[in-house]
């Protein structure tokens, strides 16, 4: 069959059969997939951008981004590359719309986060365009995505500004009120020397989870200027710290740490009260 030849509707099955036989596409369980990576994404990108050009809206691109993201994170990244490759040959308005879409798309960001965390664990860094997408879609992210976004942004390899890290922390914390491991966010802030920012302290003061308090107080107990930092925490509280801490057995460690700080005793790692 000649390349570029028109195909009549009645010949579609023959064409599909030929593509399968020639190894261009696979057909299994009622689904068609291209063997060569990126072909499907390129075709989807071209179609979405035709609609964008005709309507001036990115709804079709958003819809495609969501569908592809459900399929696989790799396909989501491939689609973005294809879209940006195709749009380079189009007008500036199309480029601006595409840039805005990927800068603010929670569907795209959500599909990428686990891959980005894996890449960081393997010693890589997060591309600037993905960091920009995280910041642009931050307040529209699902709770789990906000959680993963924080661990991407806080990673040492990404060297993000403190203000950005704290902003993502606040969103991740507030979006996940029922998680019992929110203390992990605090621990990461501690590693980046950001634990004693107002945004983190006020959230611990409002927490009814003893592990959050333990994380803050144990960190305070190990600081050289812990009395100054403790005074800062006290000043932010609306009542005495001993009244904010529970009296149930699960609060015993937090109460012991607070007593240690008030008494000025030395902290011993692993000490249990």
Coordinates of C-alpha atoms in Angstrom, one line a residue:
X1 CA 0.0 0.0 0.0
X2 CA 1.4 3.4 -0.9
X3 CA 2.3 5.7 2.0
X4 CA -0.3 8.5 2.3
X5 CA -3.0 6.6 0.3
X6 CA -6.6 7.3 1.2
X7 CA -8.3 4.4 2.9
X8 CA -12.0 3.8 2.5
X9 CA -14.1 2.9 5.5
X10 CA -14.7 -0.6 4.1
X11 CA -10.9 -1.2 3.8
X12 CA -10.2 -0.2 7.4
X13 CA -10.2 -3.9 8.7
X14 CA -7.8 -4.9 5.9
X15 CA -5.5 -2.0 6.8
X16 CA -5.6 -3.0 10.5
X17 CA -4.9 -6.6 9.7
X18 CA -1.9 -5.6 7.5
X19 CA -0.5 -3.4 10.3
X20 CA -0.7 -6.2 12.7
X21 CA 0.8 -8.7 10.3
X22 CA 3.7 -6.3 9.5
X23 CA 4.4 -5.8 13.2
X24 CA 3.5 -2.1 13.2
X25 CA 0.8 -2.5 15.9
X26 CA -0.3 -5.2 18.4
X27 CA -3.9 -6.2 19.0
X28 CA -4.8 -8.0 22.1
X29 CA -7.9 -8.1 24.4
X30 CA -9.7 -5.6 22.1
X31 CA -6.9 -3.0 22.4
X32 CA -4.6 -1.7 19.8
X33 CA -1.1 -0.5 20.7
X34 CA 1.9 0.7 18.6
X35 CA 5.0 -1.3 19.0
X36 CA 7.2 1.7 18.4
X37 CA 7.3 3.9 21.5
X38 CA 5.8 7.3 21.2
X39 CA 3.7 6.8 18.1
X40 CA 0.4 6.8 19.9
X41 CA 1.4 9.8 22.0
X42 CA 2.4 11.7 18.9
X43 CA -0.9 11.0 17.2
X44 CA -2.8 12.0 20.4
X45 CA -0.8 15.2 20.6
X46 CA -1.5 16.1 17.0
X47 CA -5.2 15.6 17.4
X48 CA -5.3 17.5 20.7
X49 CA -3.4 20.4 19.2
X50 CA -5.7 20.5 16.1
X51 CA -8.6 21.0 18.5
X52 CA -6.7 23.6 20.4
X53 CA -5.9 25.5 17.3
X54 CA -9.6 25.4 16.1
X55 CA -11.2 26.2 19.5
X56 CA -8.5 28.2 21.3
X57 CA -9.2 26.1 24.4
X58 CA -7.1 23.4 26.1
X59 CA -10.0 21.2 27.3
X60 CA -9.3 18.5 24.8
X61 CA -5.6 18.5 25.8
X62 CA -6.6 18.3 29.5
X63 CA -8.9 15.3 28.7
X64 CA -6.1 13.5 26.8
X65 CA -3.6 14.3 29.6
X66 CA -6.0 12.6 32.1
X67 CA -6.6 9.6 29.9
X68 CA -3.0 9.0 29.2
X69 CA -2.0 9.6 32.8
X70 CA -4.4 6.8 33.8
X71 CA -2.6 4.5 31.5
X72 CA 1.0 5.1 32.6
X73 CA 3.3 7.8 33.9
X74 CA 5.8 7.1 31.1
X75 CA 3.0 7.7 28.5
X76 CA 2.1 11.0 30.2
X77 CA 5.7 12.2 30.0
X78 CA 5.9 11.0 26.4
X79 CA 2.7 12.8 25.5
X80 CA 4.0 16.1 26.9
X81 CA 7.2 15.8 24.9
X82 CA 5.2 15.1 21.7
X83 CA 2.8 18.0 22.4
X84 CA 5.7 20.4 22.9
X85 CA 7.5 19.0 19.8
X86 CA 4.4 19.5 17.6
X87 CA 3.5 22.9 19.1
X88 CA 7.0 24.4 18.3
X89 CA 5.8 24.5 14.7
X90 CA 2.6 26.4 15.5
X91 CA 1.8 30.0 16.5
X92 CA 2.8 31.6 19.8
X93 CA -0.8 31.5 21.1
X94 CA -0.8 27.7 20.9
X95 CA 2.6 27.5 22.6
X96 CA 1.3 29.7 25.4
X97 CA -1.8 27.6 25.9
X98 CA 0.2 24.4 26.0
X99 CA 2.7 25.9 28.5
X100 CA -0.1 27.1 30.8
X101 CA -1.7 23.7 30.6
X102 CA 1.4 21.7 31.7
X103 CA 2.3 24.4 34.3
X104 CA -1.1 24.0 36.0
X105 CA -2.3 20.4 35.2
X106 CA -2.9 18.3 38.4
X107 CA -3.5 15.3 36.1
X108 CA -0.1 15.6 34.6
X109 CA 1.7 16.2 37.9
X110 CA -0.1 13.4 39.6
X111 CA 1.0 10.9 37.0
X112 CA 4.6 11.9 37.3
X113 CA 5.2 12.1 41.1
X114 CA 6.0 8.5 41.9
X115 CA 8.4 8.3 39.0
X116 CA 10.0 11.5 40.1
X117 CA 10.5 10.1 43.6
X118 CA 12.0 7.0 42.2
X119 CA 14.4 9.0 40.1
X120 CA 15.5 11.0 43.1
X121 CA 16.0 7.7 45.0
X122 CA 18.3 6.6 42.2
X123 CA 20.4 9.7 42.5
X124 CA 18.7 11.9 39.9
X125 CA 17.2 15.3 40.0
X126 CA 13.8 16.6 39.0
X127 CA 13.6 18.5 35.7
X128 CA 12.8 22.2 36.2
X129 CA 9.7 21.9 34.0
X130 CA 8.2 19.3 36.4
X131 CA 9.0 21.4 39.5
X132 CA 7.3 24.3 37.8
X133 CA 4.3 22.1 37.1
X134 CA 4.2 21.1 40.8
X135 CA 4.1 24.7 41.9
X136 CA 1.6 25.7 39.3
X137 CA -0.9 22.9 40.2
X138 CA -0.1 22.7 43.9
X139 CA -3.5 23.8 45.3
X140 CA -5.4 21.5 42.9
X141 CA -3.5 18.3 43.7
X142 CA -5.2 15.4 45.4
X143 CA -4.1 14.7 49.0
X144 CA -1.8 11.8 48.0
X145 CA -0.3 13.8 45.2
X146 CA 0.4 16.8 47.5
X147 CA 2.1 14.4 49.9
X148 CA 4.4 13.0 47.1
X149 CA 5.0 16.5 45.8
X150 CA 6.4 17.6 49.1
X151 CA 9.0 14.7 49.1
X152 CA 10.0 15.7 45.5
X153 CA 10.4 19.4 46.4
X154 CA 12.2 18.8 49.7
X155 CA 14.8 16.5 48.2
X156 CA 18.3 17.8 48.7
X157 CA 19.2 17.1 45.1
X158 CA 16.6 19.6 43.9
X159 CA 17.9 22.5 46.0
X160 CA 14.6 24.3 46.1
X161 CA 14.2 27.7 47.9
X162 CA 13.0 27.4 51.6
X163 CA 9.8 29.4 50.8
X164 CA 8.8 26.9 48.1
X165 CA 9.5 24.0 50.4
X166 CA 7.5 25.4 53.2
X167 CA 4.6 26.2 50.9
X168 CA 4.4 22.7 49.6
X169 CA 4.8 21.4 53.2
X170 CA 1.8 23.4 54.3
X171 CA -0.4 22.2 51.5
X172 CA 0.7 18.5 52.0
X173 CA 0.1 18.8 55.8
X174 CA -3.3 20.4 55.5
X175 CA -4.5 18.1 52.7
X176 CA -3.8 15.0 54.8
X177 CA -5.3 15.5 58.3
X178 CA -6.1 11.9 58.9
X179 CA -2.6 10.5 58.1
X180 CA -0.8 9.1 61.1
X181 CA 2.6 9.6 59.6
X182 CA 2.5 13.3 59.0
X183 CA 5.5 13.5 61.3
X184 CA 7.5 12.4 58.3
X185 CA 7.0 15.8 56.8
X186 CA 8.3 17.4 59.9
X187 CA 11.3 15.1 60.0
X188 CA 12.2 16.1 56.4
X189 CA 11.9 19.8 57.3
X190 CA 14.3 19.1 60.2
X191 CA 16.8 17.6 57.7
X192 CA 16.6 20.8 55.7
X193 CA 16.9 23.1 58.8
X194 CA 13.3 24.4 58.2
X195 CA 11.5 22.8 61.1
X196 CA 11.4 25.9 63.2
X197 CA 9.6 28.1 60.7
X198 CA 6.2 29.5 61.9
X199 CA 4.3 27.5 59.3
X200 CA 5.5 24.2 60.8
X201 CA 5.4 25.2 64.5
X202 CA 1.8 26.4 64.4
X203 CA 0.7 23.2 62.8
X204 CA 2.3 21.0 65.5
X205 CA 0.7 23.2 68.2
X206 CA -2.7 22.5 66.6
X207 CA -2.0 18.7 66.3
X208 CA -3.5 16.1 68.5
X209 CA -1.0 13.4 67.3
X210 CA 1.7 12.7 69.9
X211 CA 4.2 11.7 67.2
X212 CA 4.1 15.2 65.7
X213 CA 5.0 16.6 69.1
X214 CA 7.7 14.1 69.7
X215 CA 9.3 15.0 66.3
X216 CA 9.4 18.7 67.1
X217 CA 10.4 18.4 70.8
X218 CA 13.1 15.8 70.2
X219 CA 14.6 18.0 67.5
X220 CA 14.5 21.0 69.8
X221 CA 16.2 19.0 72.6
X222 CA 19.2 18.4 70.3
X223 CA 19.7 22.0 69.3
X224 CA 22.6 24.1 70.8
X225 CA 20.2 27.1 71.2
X226 CA 17.2 25.1 72.3
X227 CA 16.1 27.5 75.0
X228 CA 15.8 30.3 72.4
X229 CA 13.8 28.0 70.1
X230 CA 11.6 26.7 72.9
X231 CA 10.8 30.3 73.9
X232 CA 9.8 30.9 70.3
X233 CA 7.5 27.9 70.3
X234 CA 5.9 29.0 73.6
X235 CA 5.3 32.5 72.2
X236 CA 3.3 31.0 69.3
X237 CA 1.1 28.9 71.5
X238 CA -2.3 30.3 72.7
X239 CA -1.9 28.5 76.1
X240 CA 0.8 26.7 78.1
X241 CA 2.4 23.8 76.2
X242 CA 1.6 21.4 79.0
X243 CA -2.1 22.1 78.4
X244 CA -1.7 21.4 74.7
X245 CA -0.2 18.0 75.3
X246 CA -2.4 15.1 76.1
X247 CA -2.3 13.1 79.3
X248 CA -3.0 9.7 77.7
X249 CA -0.3 7.0 77.8
X250 CA 0.6 7.6 74.1
X251 CA 1.6 11.1 75.1
X252 CA 4.2 10.0 77.7
X253 CA 7.2 10.5 75.4
X254 CA 6.1 14.0 74.4
X255 CA 5.5 15.0 78.0
X256 CA 8.9 13.6 79.0
X257 CA 10.6 15.6 76.2
X258 CA 8.9 18.7 77.3
X259 CA 9.9 18.2 80.9
X260 CA 13.5 17.7 79.8
X261 CA 13.4 21.0 77.9
X262 CA 12.0 22.9 80.8
X263 CA 14.5 21.4 83.2
X264 CA 17.4 22.0 80.9
X265 CA 18.6 18.4 81.1
X266 CA 20.7 16.8 78.4
X267 CA 19.0 14.9 75.7
X268 CA 19.9 11.2 75.4
X269 CA 19.0 9.7 72.0
X270 CA 16.6 6.8 72.4
X271 CA 15.7 7.7 76.0
X272 CA 12.1 6.6 76.8
X273 CA 9.9 7.9 79.6

